[in-house]
Amino acid sequence: MPGRSTQYTVSIVVPMFNEADGIEHFYSVLKKELDRLKCVHEIIFVDDGSIDDSFEKVRQIAASDASVKGIQFSRNFGHQMALFAGLKMAAGDYIIMMDADLQHPPRLIPELIRHAQTGYDIVYTIRKDDETGFLKKSTSSLFYAVFNFLSGLKICNTADFRLITRTVCNTITSIDERDIFLRGLFCWIGFRQAGIEYKPDKRKYGTTKYTFKKMLRFALIGITSFSIKPIRLSLFLCIAAIMIAVFYSGYALYVKLVLDSAIQGWTSILILNSLFFAGVFMLLGIIGEYIGKIHMETKKRPLYIISNTFGDIQEKNN
Ligand code: UDP
Ligand code: MG
């Protein structure tokens, strides 16, 4: 496997939302780690519409460190958008995304880079987490099980703490989607990927900025942007409705013709009702299939992604 050059530049992308209390501590821990690497680096803080003075604090840090850069959103657009904006600005050969609360330990950075230098394009991290509450742990495992089943992808309990190479960064930022679910996209784009396990540290300052509502929205965006299977539910309901219609119509005819004990009108209402339900579910299913196709088409995802070529070859017909 070809190794990569030891001369490299690193961009760190840090989304933050009301992290003023801990941002200086985060910066000092991160900076120590980066200085040890002795590589050219930049730290891009993306302020996702904080209402505290997170951005001011970053500006103060930047006054004595030219490698610190800041972007401020006009309002809270969400963690995923903040990450995406940071990726668009990042200039490094290796780009590392991490949270501002020290739950993603900067001490892992050398290991992420070591993996990248052995030829991996995406080095993601897997939480080995003993301290997360039971509720958060079980809902997140359930989410990944449902997501993997519906999308056909295979993502594990990853965090948005990962390293990507310049090529992957260019590929991701050229994807023109509205509902961005980075964990899914990074799995979907392929390339050579490696995962490393880590035990997240405790949040040092403040509390989680992911409210229940934000998590629910995150889960819904994840599922709907990678799967049209839920829309197929109507087709399954249609098959169930047809089976019920056949069985019940047979029963209704038996009661009327053999037992001769049906109330006037009961047989026809029952047969018509069950057949109509089956028909309506079938039509909904068919409409759903077309809507699902439109939904996927509007994403305009590339049909394939080329990671390498050799020889004098380039696309001629585009
Ligand atoms: N964050 C953000 N926008 C938001 C929510 C969170 O930029 O709307 C940032 C937050 O400041 C932190 C990271 O995203 O750096 C992860 O959030 P948090 O630590 O609150 O999530 P948790 O670790 O509890 O899942
Ligand atoms: Mg956190």
Coordinates of C-alpha atoms and ligand atoms in Angstrom, one line a residue:
M1 CA 0.0 0.0 0.0
P2 CA 1.6 3.3 -1.0
G3 CA 2.3 5.5 2.0
R4 CA 1.6 9.3 1.9
S5 CA 4.1 12.1 2.3
T6 CA 5.2 13.1 5.7
Q7 CA 5.0 16.7 4.6
Y8 CA 1.3 17.5 5.0
T9 CA -1.0 20.2 6.2
V10 CA -3.9 19.7 8.6
S11 CA -7.3 21.6 8.9
I12 CA -9.3 21.1 12.1
V13 CA -13.0 21.9 11.7
V14 CA -14.9 22.7 14.9
P15 CA -18.6 23.5 15.0
M16 CA -19.7 25.3 18.1
F17 CA -23.0 26.4 19.5
N18 CA -22.9 28.3 22.8
E19 CA -19.5 26.9 23.8
A20 CA -18.0 30.1 25.2
D21 CA -17.2 28.6 28.7
G22 CA -15.0 25.9 27.4
I23 CA -13.6 27.1 24.1
E24 CA -10.3 28.5 25.5
H25 CA -9.5 25.2 27.3
F26 CA -10.5 23.2 24.2
Y27 CA -8.1 25.4 22.1
S28 CA -5.2 25.0 24.4
V29 CA -5.5 21.2 24.5
L30 CA -5.9 21.0 20.8
K31 CA -3.1 23.4 20.0
K32 CA -0.6 21.4 22.2
E33 CA -1.4 18.3 20.2
L34 CA -1.0 20.1 16.9
D35 CA 2.2 21.7 17.9
R36 CA 3.6 18.3 18.7
L37 CA 2.9 17.2 15.2
K38 CA 5.1 19.9 13.8
C39 CA 3.0 20.3 10.6
V40 CA 1.3 23.4 9.1
H41 CA -2.2 23.6 10.4
E42 CA -5.3 25.7 10.6
I43 CA -8.2 25.6 13.1
I44 CA -11.5 26.6 11.7
F45 CA -14.2 27.4 14.3
V46 CA -17.7 27.5 12.9
D47 CA -20.1 29.4 15.2
D48 CA -23.5 28.0 14.5
G49 CA -25.5 31.1 15.7
S50 CA -24.4 31.1 19.3
I51 CA -26.1 33.6 21.6
D52 CA -23.2 33.7 24.0
D53 CA -19.8 35.2 23.2
S54 CA -18.3 32.0 21.6
F55 CA -17.3 33.9 18.5
E56 CA -15.8 36.8 20.4
K57 CA -13.7 34.3 22.4
V58 CA -12.4 32.8 19.1
R59 CA -11.6 36.2 17.8
Q60 CA -9.5 36.8 20.9
I61 CA -7.7 33.5 20.5
A62 CA -7.1 34.4 16.8
A63 CA -5.4 37.7 17.7
S64 CA -2.4 35.8 19.0
D65 CA -2.6 32.7 16.7
A66 CA -2.8 33.2 12.9
S67 CA -3.7 29.6 12.4
V68 CA -7.1 30.2 14.0
K69 CA -10.0 31.2 11.7
G70 CA -13.6 31.8 12.4
I71 CA -16.9 31.6 10.5
Q72 CA -20.1 32.9 12.1
F73 CA -23.6 31.8 10.9
S74 CA -26.4 34.4 11.0
R75 CA -28.5 32.0 13.1
N76 CA -28.5 28.4 14.3
F77 CA -28.4 26.2 11.1
G78 CA -27.4 23.0 12.9
H79 CA -24.3 21.0 13.6
Q80 CA -24.3 19.3 10.1
M81 CA -24.4 22.6 8.3
A82 CA -21.6 24.0 10.5
L83 CA -19.5 21.0 9.6
F84 CA -20.2 21.3 6.0
A85 CA -19.4 25.0 6.0
G86 CA -16.1 24.3 7.7
L87 CA -15.2 21.6 5.1
K88 CA -15.9 24.1 2.3
M89 CA -13.3 26.5 3.8
A90 CA -10.7 23.9 4.8
A91 CA -7.5 23.9 2.9
G92 CA -5.5 21.1 4.5
D93 CA -4.3 17.8 3.0
Y94 CA -6.0 16.1 6.0
I95 CA -9.2 17.6 7.4
I96 CA -10.3 16.5 10.9
M97 CA -13.8 17.3 12.2
M98 CA -14.3 17.4 16.0
D99 CA -16.7 18.8 18.6
A100 CA -15.7 21.8 20.7
D101 CA -16.5 20.1 24.1
L102 CA -13.4 17.9 24.4
Q103 CA -15.6 14.8 24.1
H104 CA -13.6 14.0 21.0
P105 CA -10.1 13.8 22.5
P106 CA -7.4 15.7 20.5
R107 CA -4.9 13.0 21.7
L108 CA -6.4 10.8 19.0
I109 CA -5.2 13.1 16.2
P110 CA -1.8 11.5 15.7
E111 CA -3.4 8.1 15.4
L112 CA -6.0 9.4 12.9
I113 CA -3.1 10.9 10.8
R114 CA -1.0 7.7 11.1
H115 CA -3.9 5.7 9.6
A116 CA -4.3 8.3 6.8
Q117 CA -0.6 8.0 6.0
T118 CA -0.9 4.3 5.5
G119 CA -3.3 4.9 2.7
Y120 CA -6.8 5.4 4.2
D121 CA -9.0 8.2 2.9
I122 CA -11.5 8.3 5.7
V123 CA -10.5 7.4 9.3
Y124 CA -13.7 7.4 11.4
T125 CA -14.0 6.9 15.1
I126 CA -16.2 4.4 16.9
R127 CA -17.5 5.3 20.4
K128 CA -16.8 2.7 23.0
D129 CA -18.9 4.4 25.5
D130 CA -19.6 3.2 29.0
E131 CA -20.8 6.4 30.5
T132 CA -23.5 7.5 28.1
G133 CA -27.0 7.2 29.7
F134 CA -29.0 4.1 29.0
L135 CA -31.6 6.1 27.1
K136 CA -29.2 7.8 24.7
K137 CA -27.3 4.6 24.1
S138 CA -30.3 2.5 23.4
T139 CA -32.1 5.1 21.2
S140 CA -28.9 5.6 19.2
S141 CA -28.4 1.9 18.7
L142 CA -32.0 1.6 17.6
F143 CA -31.6 4.5 15.2
Y144 CA -28.5 2.9 13.6
A145 CA -30.3 -0.5 13.3
V146 CA -33.3 1.1 11.6
F147 CA -31.1 3.3 9.4
N148 CA -28.9 0.4 8.2
F149 CA -32.0 -1.7 7.5
L150 CA -33.7 1.0 5.5
S151 CA -30.7 2.5 3.7
G152 CA -28.8 -0.7 2.9
L153 CA -25.7 1.1 4.3
K154 CA -23.7 -0.1 7.2
I155 CA -22.8 2.6 9.7
C156 CA -22.0 1.8 13.3
N157 CA -22.1 4.0 16.3
T158 CA -19.8 6.6 14.9
A159 CA -19.4 10.2 15.9
D160 CA -18.7 13.2 13.6
F161 CA -15.1 12.9 14.7
R162 CA -13.2 11.8 11.7
L163 CA -10.3 12.5 9.4
I164 CA -10.8 12.8 5.7
T165 CA -8.3 13.5 2.9
R166 CA -8.4 16.4 0.5
T167 CA -9.9 14.2 -2.3
V168 CA -12.7 13.1 0.0
C169 CA -13.3 16.6 1.2
N170 CA -13.6 17.8 -2.4
T171 CA -16.0 15.0 -3.2
I172 CA -18.3 15.6 -0.2
T173 CA -18.4 19.4 -0.7
S174 CA -19.3 19.0 -4.4
I175 CA -22.5 17.1 -3.4
D176 CA -25.3 19.5 -3.7
E177 CA -28.0 18.3 -1.3
R178 CA -30.3 20.2 1.1
D179 CA -30.8 17.6 3.8
I180 CA -27.2 16.8 4.8
F181 CA -26.6 13.7 6.9
L182 CA -22.8 13.5 6.9
R183 CA -22.5 10.1 8.7
G184 CA -24.5 8.5 5.9
L185 CA -22.8 10.4 3.1
F186 CA -19.3 9.5 4.3
C187 CA -20.3 5.8 4.3
W188 CA -22.0 6.1 1.0
I189 CA -19.1 7.7 -0.9
G190 CA -16.8 4.7 -0.4
F191 CA -13.0 5.2 -0.7
R192 CA -10.6 3.3 1.7
Q193 CA -12.0 3.6 5.2
A194 CA -10.7 2.6 8.6
G195 CA -12.3 2.9 12.0
I196 CA -10.6 3.4 15.4
E197 CA -12.2 2.9 18.7
Y198 CA -12.1 5.5 21.4
K199 CA -13.7 6.2 24.8
P200 CA -15.2 9.7 24.7
D201 CA -14.3 12.0 27.5
K202 CA -16.9 13.6 29.7
R203 CA -18.2 17.0 28.5
K204 CA -16.0 19.5 30.4
Y205 CA -18.2 22.6 30.2
G206 CA -21.9 23.3 29.6
T207 CA -24.4 20.7 28.6
T208 CA -25.3 18.9 25.4
K209 CA -26.5 21.2 22.6
Y210 CA -28.4 18.4 21.0
T211 CA -31.9 18.7 22.4
F212 CA -34.4 15.9 21.9
K213 CA -36.1 17.8 19.1
K214 CA -32.7 18.3 17.3
M215 CA -31.9 14.6 17.6
L216 CA -35.3 13.6 16.3
R217 CA -34.9 15.9 13.3
F218 CA -31.4 14.5 12.7
A219 CA -32.7 11.0 12.7
L220 CA -35.6 11.9 10.3
I221 CA -33.2 13.7 7.9
G222 CA -30.9 10.7 8.1
I223 CA -33.5 8.1 7.2
T224 CA -35.4 10.1 4.6
S225 CA -32.4 11.2 2.7
F226 CA -31.1 7.7 2.3
S227 CA -34.2 5.5 2.0
I228 CA -37.5 5.4 0.2
K229 CA -38.4 2.2 1.9
P230 CA -40.9 3.9 4.3
I231 CA -42.9 5.0 1.3
R232 CA -43.2 1.4 0.2
L233 CA -45.3 0.7 3.3
S234 CA -48.4 1.2 1.3
L235 CA -47.5 -1.6 -1.0
F236 CA -47.2 -4.0 2.0
L237 CA -50.5 -2.7 3.4
C238 CA -52.0 -3.3 -0.1
I239 CA -50.9 -7.0 0.0
A240 CA -52.3 -7.4 3.5
A241 CA -55.5 -5.6 2.5
I242 CA -55.9 -8.0 -0.6
M243 CA -55.5 -11.0 1.6
I244 CA -58.0 -9.7 4.1
A245 CA -60.4 -8.8 1.3
V246 CA -60.2 -12.3 -0.3
F247 CA -60.6 -14.1 3.1
Y248 CA -63.5 -11.9 4.3
S249 CA -65.3 -11.8 1.0
G250 CA -65.3 -15.6 0.9
Y251 CA -66.6 -15.6 4.5
A252 CA -69.3 -13.1 3.7
L253 CA -70.5 -15.0 0.6
Y254 CA -70.5 -18.2 2.7
V255 CA -72.7 -16.6 5.4
K256 CA -75.0 -15.2 2.7
L257 CA -75.3 -18.2 0.3
V258 CA -74.7 -21.2 2.5
L259 CA -75.9 -20.2 6.0
D260 CA -78.4 -17.7 4.6
S261 CA -78.1 -15.6 7.8
A262 CA -76.6 -12.3 6.5
I263 CA -78.4 -9.1 7.2
Q264 CA -79.6 -7.3 4.1
G265 CA -76.7 -5.3 2.5
W266 CA -73.9 -6.6 4.8
T267 CA -72.3 -8.8 2.2
S268 CA -72.0 -6.2 -0.5
I269 CA -70.8 -3.5 1.9
L270 CA -68.1 -5.8 3.3
I271 CA -66.9 -7.0 -0.1
L272 CA -66.8 -3.5 -1.6
N273 CA -65.2 -1.9 1.4
S274 CA -62.4 -4.4 1.7
L275 CA -61.7 -4.3 -2.1
F276 CA -61.7 -0.5 -2.2
F277 CA -59.2 -0.4 0.7
A278 CA -56.9 -2.7 -1.1
G279 CA -57.2 -0.6 -4.2
V280 CA -56.5 2.7 -2.4
F281 CA -53.4 1.2 -0.7
M282 CA -52.2 0.0 -4.1
L283 CA -52.7 3.4 -5.7
L284 CA -50.9 5.1 -2.8
G285 CA -48.1 2.6 -3.2
I286 CA -47.7 3.3 -6.9
I287 CA -47.8 7.1 -6.3
G288 CA -45.3 6.6 -3.5
E289 CA -42.9 4.8 -5.8
Y290 CA -42.9 7.7 -8.3
I291 CA -42.5 10.3 -5.5
G292 CA -39.7 8.3 -4.0
K293 CA -37.9 8.3 -7.4
I294 CA -38.4 12.1 -7.7
H295 CA -37.1 12.5 -4.2
M296 CA -33.9 10.5 -5.0
E297 CA -33.5 12.2 -8.4
T298 CA -33.7 15.7 -6.9
K299 CA -30.6 14.9 -4.7
K300 CA -28.6 14.7 -7.9
R301 CA -26.0 12.5 -6.3
P302 CA -23.3 11.4 -8.6
L303 CA -23.9 8.0 -10.2
Y304 CA -20.5 6.8 -9.2
I305 CA -17.3 8.2 -7.7
I306 CA -13.9 7.5 -9.1
S307 CA -11.2 7.3 -6.6
N308 CA -8.2 6.6 -8.9
T309 CA -7.3 6.2 -12.6
F310 CA -4.2 5.3 -14.4
G311 CA -3.0 5.8 -18.0
D312 CA -4.0 8.7 -20.2
I313 CA -7.7 8.5 -19.5
Q314 CA -10.4 11.2 -19.1
E315 CA -14.1 11.5 -19.6
K316 CA -14.8 12.4 -23.3
N317 CA -18.6 12.3 -23.4
N318 CA -20.1 14.6 -20.9
Ligands
UDP1 N1 -23.4 22.1 17.8 C1 -23.6 23.0 16.8 N2 -24.9 23.3 16.5 C2 -26.0 22.8 17.1 C3 -25.8 21.8 18.1 C4 -24.5 21.5 18.5 O1 -22.7 23.5 16.1 O2 -27.1 23.2 16.8 C5 -22.0 21.7 18.1 C6 -21.7 21.7 19.6 O3 -21.2 23.0 20.0 C7 -20.6 20.7 19.7 C8 -21.0 19.7 18.6 O4 -21.9 20.4 17.7 O5 -19.3 21.2 19.4 C9 -21.7 18.5 19.2 O6 -22.8 18.9 20.0 P1 -23.0 18.3 21.5 O7 -21.7 18.1 22.2 O8 -24.0 19.2 22.2 O9 -23.7 16.9 21.2 P2 -23.5 15.6 22.0 O10 -22.1 15.3 22.1 O11 -24.2 15.8 23.3 O12 -24.3 14.5 21.2
MG2 MG -20.7 16.6 22.9

